[in-house]
């Protein structure tokens, strides 16, 4: 059976795309970012945006509204209607994080407090490190104050 050149090109191109996506996924594991949120209406937008602005793009974002009594949930829904928002009765920080973990799909988990922000390349640097050092299972980062001065270097 002879395959016309045009069809052969389409077949090869399709196989190439599949292999390329497979390779990118292999080197770009899904990172689940969990933001526990309790009465953080004035901060949560900045935290969310710092995740969405990451240079590393293979990110699942889960926000757990842990029984907020302010406008946290409404603000998230209005500004980010497609974000994975889970609302639960207040279970505390650990309970909210556990809920996020239970609903995560990522190979790695990253926690961000709702009143904090990440630098744009935070996840990219951590994934790069994780892929080079597969025997390490917990990572932390440097801490900067509001003036941009490093106050903790781990």
PDB file of C-alpha atoms in Angstrom:
ATOM      1  CA  UNK A   1       0.000   0.000   0.000  1.00  0.00           C
ATOM      2  CA  UNK A   2       1.391   3.342  -1.026  1.00  0.00           C
ATOM      3  CA  UNK A   3       0.703   6.387   1.155  1.00  0.00           C
ATOM      4  CA  UNK A   4       0.373   9.714  -0.680  1.00  0.00           C
ATOM      5  CA  UNK A   5       3.147  12.188   0.228  1.00  0.00           C
ATOM      6  CA  UNK A   6       0.693  14.699   1.724  1.00  0.00           C
ATOM      7  CA  UNK A   7      -0.790  12.061   4.053  1.00  0.00           C
ATOM      8  CA  UNK A   8       2.657  10.801   5.006  1.00  0.00           C
ATOM      9  CA  UNK A   9       3.675  14.334   5.951  1.00  0.00           C
ATOM     10  CA  UNK A  10       0.564  14.709   8.149  1.00  0.00           C
ATOM     11  CA  UNK A  11       1.262  11.379   9.854  1.00  0.00           C
ATOM     12  CA  UNK A  12       4.898  12.286  10.549  1.00  0.00           C
ATOM     13  CA  UNK A  13       3.901  15.766  11.746  1.00  0.00           C
ATOM     14  CA  UNK A  14       1.290  14.284  14.118  1.00  0.00           C
ATOM     15  CA  UNK A  15       3.778  11.781  15.531  1.00  0.00           C
ATOM     16  CA  UNK A  16       6.310  14.590  16.024  1.00  0.00           C
ATOM     17  CA  UNK A  17       3.754  16.694  17.936  1.00  0.00           C
ATOM     18  CA  UNK A  18       2.819  13.761  20.160  1.00  0.00           C
ATOM     19  CA  UNK A  19       6.468  13.039  20.955  1.00  0.00           C
ATOM     20  CA  UNK A  20       7.183  16.733  21.553  1.00  0.00           C
ATOM     21  CA  UNK A  21       4.259  17.095  23.973  1.00  0.00           C
ATOM     22  CA  UNK A  22       5.297  13.883  25.714  1.00  0.00           C
ATOM     23  CA  UNK A  23       8.880  15.149  26.110  1.00  0.00           C
ATOM     24  CA  UNK A  24       7.709  18.568  27.356  1.00  0.00           C
ATOM     25  CA  UNK A  25       5.405  16.926  29.893  1.00  0.00           C
ATOM     26  CA  UNK A  26       8.222  14.650  31.027  1.00  0.00           C
ATOM     27  CA  UNK A  27      10.478  17.625  31.697  1.00  0.00           C
ATOM     28  CA  UNK A  28       7.619  19.861  32.882  1.00  0.00           C
ATOM     29  CA  UNK A  29       5.792  18.025  35.656  1.00  0.00           C
ATOM     30  CA  UNK A  30       2.457  19.363  36.826  1.00  0.00           C
ATOM     31  CA  UNK A  31       2.822  21.465  39.965  1.00  0.00           C
ATOM     32  CA  UNK A  32      -0.248  21.864  42.155  1.00  0.00           C
ATOM     33  CA  UNK A  33      -0.211  25.156  44.012  1.00  0.00           C
ATOM     34  CA  UNK A  34      -2.480  25.271  47.041  1.00  0.00           C
ATOM     35  CA  UNK A  35      -3.533  28.563  48.593  1.00  0.00           C
ATOM     36  CA  UNK A  36      -5.450  28.203  51.865  1.00  0.00           C
ATOM     37  CA  UNK A  37      -7.597  31.302  52.318  1.00  0.00           C
ATOM     38  CA  UNK A  38      -9.250  32.504  55.522  1.00  0.00           C
ATOM     39  CA  UNK A  39     -10.433  36.123  55.724  1.00  0.00           C
ATOM     40  CA  UNK A  40      -7.779  37.431  53.335  1.00  0.00           C
ATOM     41  CA  UNK A  41      -9.901  39.616  51.068  1.00  0.00           C
ATOM     42  CA  UNK A  42      -7.251  42.369  50.901  1.00  0.00           C
ATOM     43  CA  UNK A  43      -4.350  40.033  49.993  1.00  0.00           C
ATOM     44  CA  UNK A  44      -5.616  37.026  48.063  1.00  0.00           C
ATOM     45  CA  UNK A  45      -5.690  38.667  44.620  1.00  0.00           C
ATOM     46  CA  UNK A  46      -1.948  39.411  44.812  1.00  0.00           C
ATOM     47  CA  UNK A  47      -1.185  35.833  45.881  1.00  0.00           C
ATOM     48  CA  UNK A  48      -3.270  34.374  43.041  1.00  0.00           C
ATOM     49  CA  UNK A  49      -1.744  36.712  40.478  1.00  0.00           C
ATOM     50  CA  UNK A  50       1.776  35.797  41.586  1.00  0.00           C
ATOM     51  CA  UNK A  51       0.975  32.154  40.780  1.00  0.00           C
ATOM     52  CA  UNK A  52      -0.610  32.997  37.433  1.00  0.00           C
ATOM     53  CA  UNK A  53       2.419  35.146  36.524  1.00  0.00           C
ATOM     54  CA  UNK A  54       4.896  32.288  37.011  1.00  0.00           C
ATOM     55  CA  UNK A  55       7.327  31.686  34.150  1.00  0.00           C
ATOM     56  CA  UNK A  56       6.688  27.960  34.710  1.00  0.00           C
ATOM     57  CA  UNK A  57       3.256  27.316  33.194  1.00  0.00           C
ATOM     58  CA  UNK A  58       2.356  23.687  33.961  1.00  0.00           C
ATOM     59  CA  UNK A  59       0.541  24.683  37.149  1.00  0.00           C
ATOM     60  CA  UNK A  60      -2.738  23.616  38.694  1.00  0.00           C
ATOM     61  CA  UNK A  61      -4.002  26.244  41.147  1.00  0.00           C
ATOM     62  CA  UNK A  62      -6.317  25.256  43.985  1.00  0.00           C
ATOM     63  CA  UNK A  63      -7.643  27.807  46.447  1.00  0.00           C
ATOM     64  CA  UNK A  64      -9.282  26.463  49.584  1.00  0.00           C
ATOM     65  CA  UNK A  65     -11.641  28.989  51.157  1.00  0.00           C
ATOM     66  CA  UNK A  66     -11.498  27.801  54.751  1.00  0.00           C
ATOM     67  CA  UNK A  67     -14.783  29.217  56.018  1.00  0.00           C
ATOM     68  CA  UNK A  68     -13.998  32.892  55.478  1.00  0.00           C
ATOM     69  CA  UNK A  69     -16.506  35.325  56.960  1.00  0.00           C
ATOM     70  CA  UNK A  70     -15.322  38.322  54.913  1.00  0.00           C
ATOM     71  CA  UNK A  71     -15.545  38.772  51.125  1.00  0.00           C
ATOM     72  CA  UNK A  72     -12.654  36.430  50.256  1.00  0.00           C
ATOM     73  CA  UNK A  73     -14.801  33.960  48.318  1.00  0.00           C
ATOM     74  CA  UNK A  74     -16.717  36.668  46.441  1.00  0.00           C
ATOM     75  CA  UNK A  75     -13.511  38.489  45.456  1.00  0.00           C
ATOM     76  CA  UNK A  76     -11.966  35.281  44.105  1.00  0.00           C
ATOM     77  CA  UNK A  77     -15.106  34.358  42.148  1.00  0.00           C
ATOM     78  CA  UNK A  78     -15.461  37.849  40.661  1.00  0.00           C
ATOM     79  CA  UNK A  79     -11.818  38.209  39.620  1.00  0.00           C
ATOM     80  CA  UNK A  80     -10.991  34.587  38.723  1.00  0.00           C
ATOM     81  CA  UNK A  81     -14.236  32.776  37.870  1.00  0.00           C
ATOM     82  CA  UNK A  82     -12.474  29.764  36.304  1.00  0.00           C
ATOM     83  CA  UNK A  83     -10.075  29.097  39.194  1.00  0.00           C
ATOM     84  CA  UNK A  84     -10.482  25.865  41.146  1.00  0.00           C
ATOM     85  CA  UNK A  85     -12.033  27.243  44.354  1.00  0.00           C
ATOM     86  CA  UNK A  86     -13.030  24.829  47.096  1.00  0.00           C
ATOM     87  CA  UNK A  87     -15.119  26.197  49.954  1.00  0.00           C
ATOM     88  CA  UNK A  88     -15.326  24.347  53.247  1.00  0.00           C
ATOM     89  CA  UNK A  89     -16.159  24.927  56.887  1.00  0.00           C
ATOM     90  CA  UNK A  90     -13.189  26.240  58.828  1.00  0.00           C
ATOM     91  CA  UNK A  91     -10.694  23.438  59.484  1.00  0.00           C
ATOM     92  CA  UNK A  92      -7.623  25.590  60.066  1.00  0.00           C
ATOM     93  CA  UNK A  93      -4.507  25.957  57.950  1.00  0.00           C
ATOM     94  CA  UNK A  94      -3.573  22.270  58.020  1.00  0.00           C
ATOM     95  CA  UNK A  95      -7.126  21.215  57.210  1.00  0.00           C
ATOM     96  CA  UNK A  96      -7.267  23.591  54.242  1.00  0.00           C
ATOM     97  CA  UNK A  97      -3.923  22.344  52.946  1.00  0.00           C
ATOM     98  CA  UNK A  98      -5.033  18.730  53.335  1.00  0.00           C
ATOM     99  CA  UNK A  99      -8.207  19.495  51.356  1.00  0.00           C
ATOM    100  CA  UNK A 100      -6.051  20.973  48.609  1.00  0.00           C
ATOM    101  CA  UNK A 101      -3.789  17.915  48.585  1.00  0.00           C
ATOM    102  CA  UNK A 102      -6.784  15.563  48.402  1.00  0.00           C
ATOM    103  CA  UNK A 103      -7.977  17.418  45.286  1.00  0.00           C
ATOM    104  CA  UNK A 104      -4.596  17.851  43.613  1.00  0.00           C
ATOM    105  CA  UNK A 105      -3.419  16.225  40.397  1.00  0.00           C
ATOM    106  CA  UNK A 106       0.179  17.452  40.394  1.00  0.00           C
ATOM    107  CA  UNK A 107       3.371  15.480  40.694  1.00  0.00           C
ATOM    108  CA  UNK A 108       4.613  18.164  43.090  1.00  0.00           C
ATOM    109  CA  UNK A 109       2.749  20.278  45.662  1.00  0.00           C
ATOM    110  CA  UNK A 110       3.584  23.930  46.368  1.00  0.00           C
ATOM    111  CA  UNK A 111       1.990  25.878  49.218  1.00  0.00           C
ATOM    112  CA  UNK A 112       1.466  29.624  49.136  1.00  0.00           C
ATOM    113  CA  UNK A 113      -0.138  31.512  52.003  1.00  0.00           C
ATOM    114  CA  UNK A 114      -2.844  33.872  50.796  1.00  0.00           C
ATOM    115  CA  UNK A 115      -1.045  36.920  52.196  1.00  0.00           C
ATOM    116  CA  UNK A 116       2.246  36.117  50.435  1.00  0.00           C
ATOM    117  CA  UNK A 117       3.503  36.403  46.856  1.00  0.00           C
ATOM    118  CA  UNK A 118       6.029  34.553  44.729  1.00  0.00           C
ATOM    119  CA  UNK A 119       8.697  35.964  42.489  1.00  0.00           C
ATOM    120  CA  UNK A 120       7.865  35.149  38.837  1.00  0.00           C
ATOM    121  CA  UNK A 121      10.506  32.422  38.406  1.00  0.00           C
ATOM    122  CA  UNK A 122      10.047  30.659  41.768  1.00  0.00           C
ATOM    123  CA  UNK A 123       8.457  27.476  40.415  1.00  0.00           C
ATOM    124  CA  UNK A 124      10.737  27.329  37.378  1.00  0.00           C
ATOM    125  CA  UNK A 125      13.824  27.346  39.599  1.00  0.00           C
ATOM    126  CA  UNK A 126      12.391  24.765  41.985  1.00  0.00           C
ATOM    127  CA  UNK A 127      11.346  22.405  39.181  1.00  0.00           C
ATOM    128  CA  UNK A 128      14.776  22.727  37.595  1.00  0.00           C
ATOM    129  CA  UNK A 129      16.363  21.852  40.936  1.00  0.00           C
ATOM    130  CA  UNK A 130      13.940  18.965  41.560  1.00  0.00           C
ATOM    131  CA  UNK A 131      14.648  17.403  38.175  1.00  0.00           C
ATOM    132  CA  UNK A 132      18.399  17.581  38.778  1.00  0.00           C
ATOM    133  CA  UNK A 133      18.174  16.276  42.363  1.00  0.00           C
ATOM    134  CA  UNK A 134      15.495  13.581  42.334  1.00  0.00           C
ATOM    135  CA  UNK A 135      16.601  12.316  45.760  1.00  0.00           C
ATOM    136  CA  UNK A 136      15.360  15.544  47.434  1.00  0.00           C
ATOM    137  CA  UNK A 137      11.692  15.663  48.350  1.00  0.00           C
ATOM    138  CA  UNK A 138      11.203  18.959  50.266  1.00  0.00           C
ATOM    139  CA  UNK A 139      12.185  22.423  49.040  1.00  0.00           C
ATOM    140  CA  UNK A 140      12.044  25.885  50.556  1.00  0.00           C
ATOM    141  CA  UNK A 141      13.001  29.314  49.264  1.00  0.00           C
ATOM    142  CA  UNK A 142      14.566  32.576  50.317  1.00  0.00           C
ATOM    143  CA  UNK A 143      12.446  35.094  52.190  1.00  0.00           C
ATOM    144  CA  UNK A 144      12.436  38.802  51.310  1.00  0.00           C
ATOM    145  CA  UNK A 145      10.876  41.668  53.244  1.00  0.00           C
ATOM    146  CA  UNK A 146       8.649  44.279  51.618  1.00  0.00           C
ATOM    147  CA  UNK A 147      11.726  46.322  50.665  1.00  0.00           C
ATOM    148  CA  UNK A 148      13.126  43.415  48.660  1.00  0.00           C
ATOM    149  CA  UNK A 149      15.887  42.699  51.145  1.00  0.00           C
ATOM    150  CA  UNK A 150      16.707  39.026  51.684  1.00  0.00           C
ATOM    151  CA  UNK A 151      16.019  38.128  55.330  1.00  0.00           C
ATOM    152  CA  UNK A 152      16.299  34.325  55.143  1.00  0.00           C
ATOM    153  CA  UNK A 153      18.501  32.349  52.800  1.00  0.00           C
ATOM    154  CA  UNK A 154      17.850  28.591  52.809  1.00  0.00           C
TER     155      UNK A 154
END
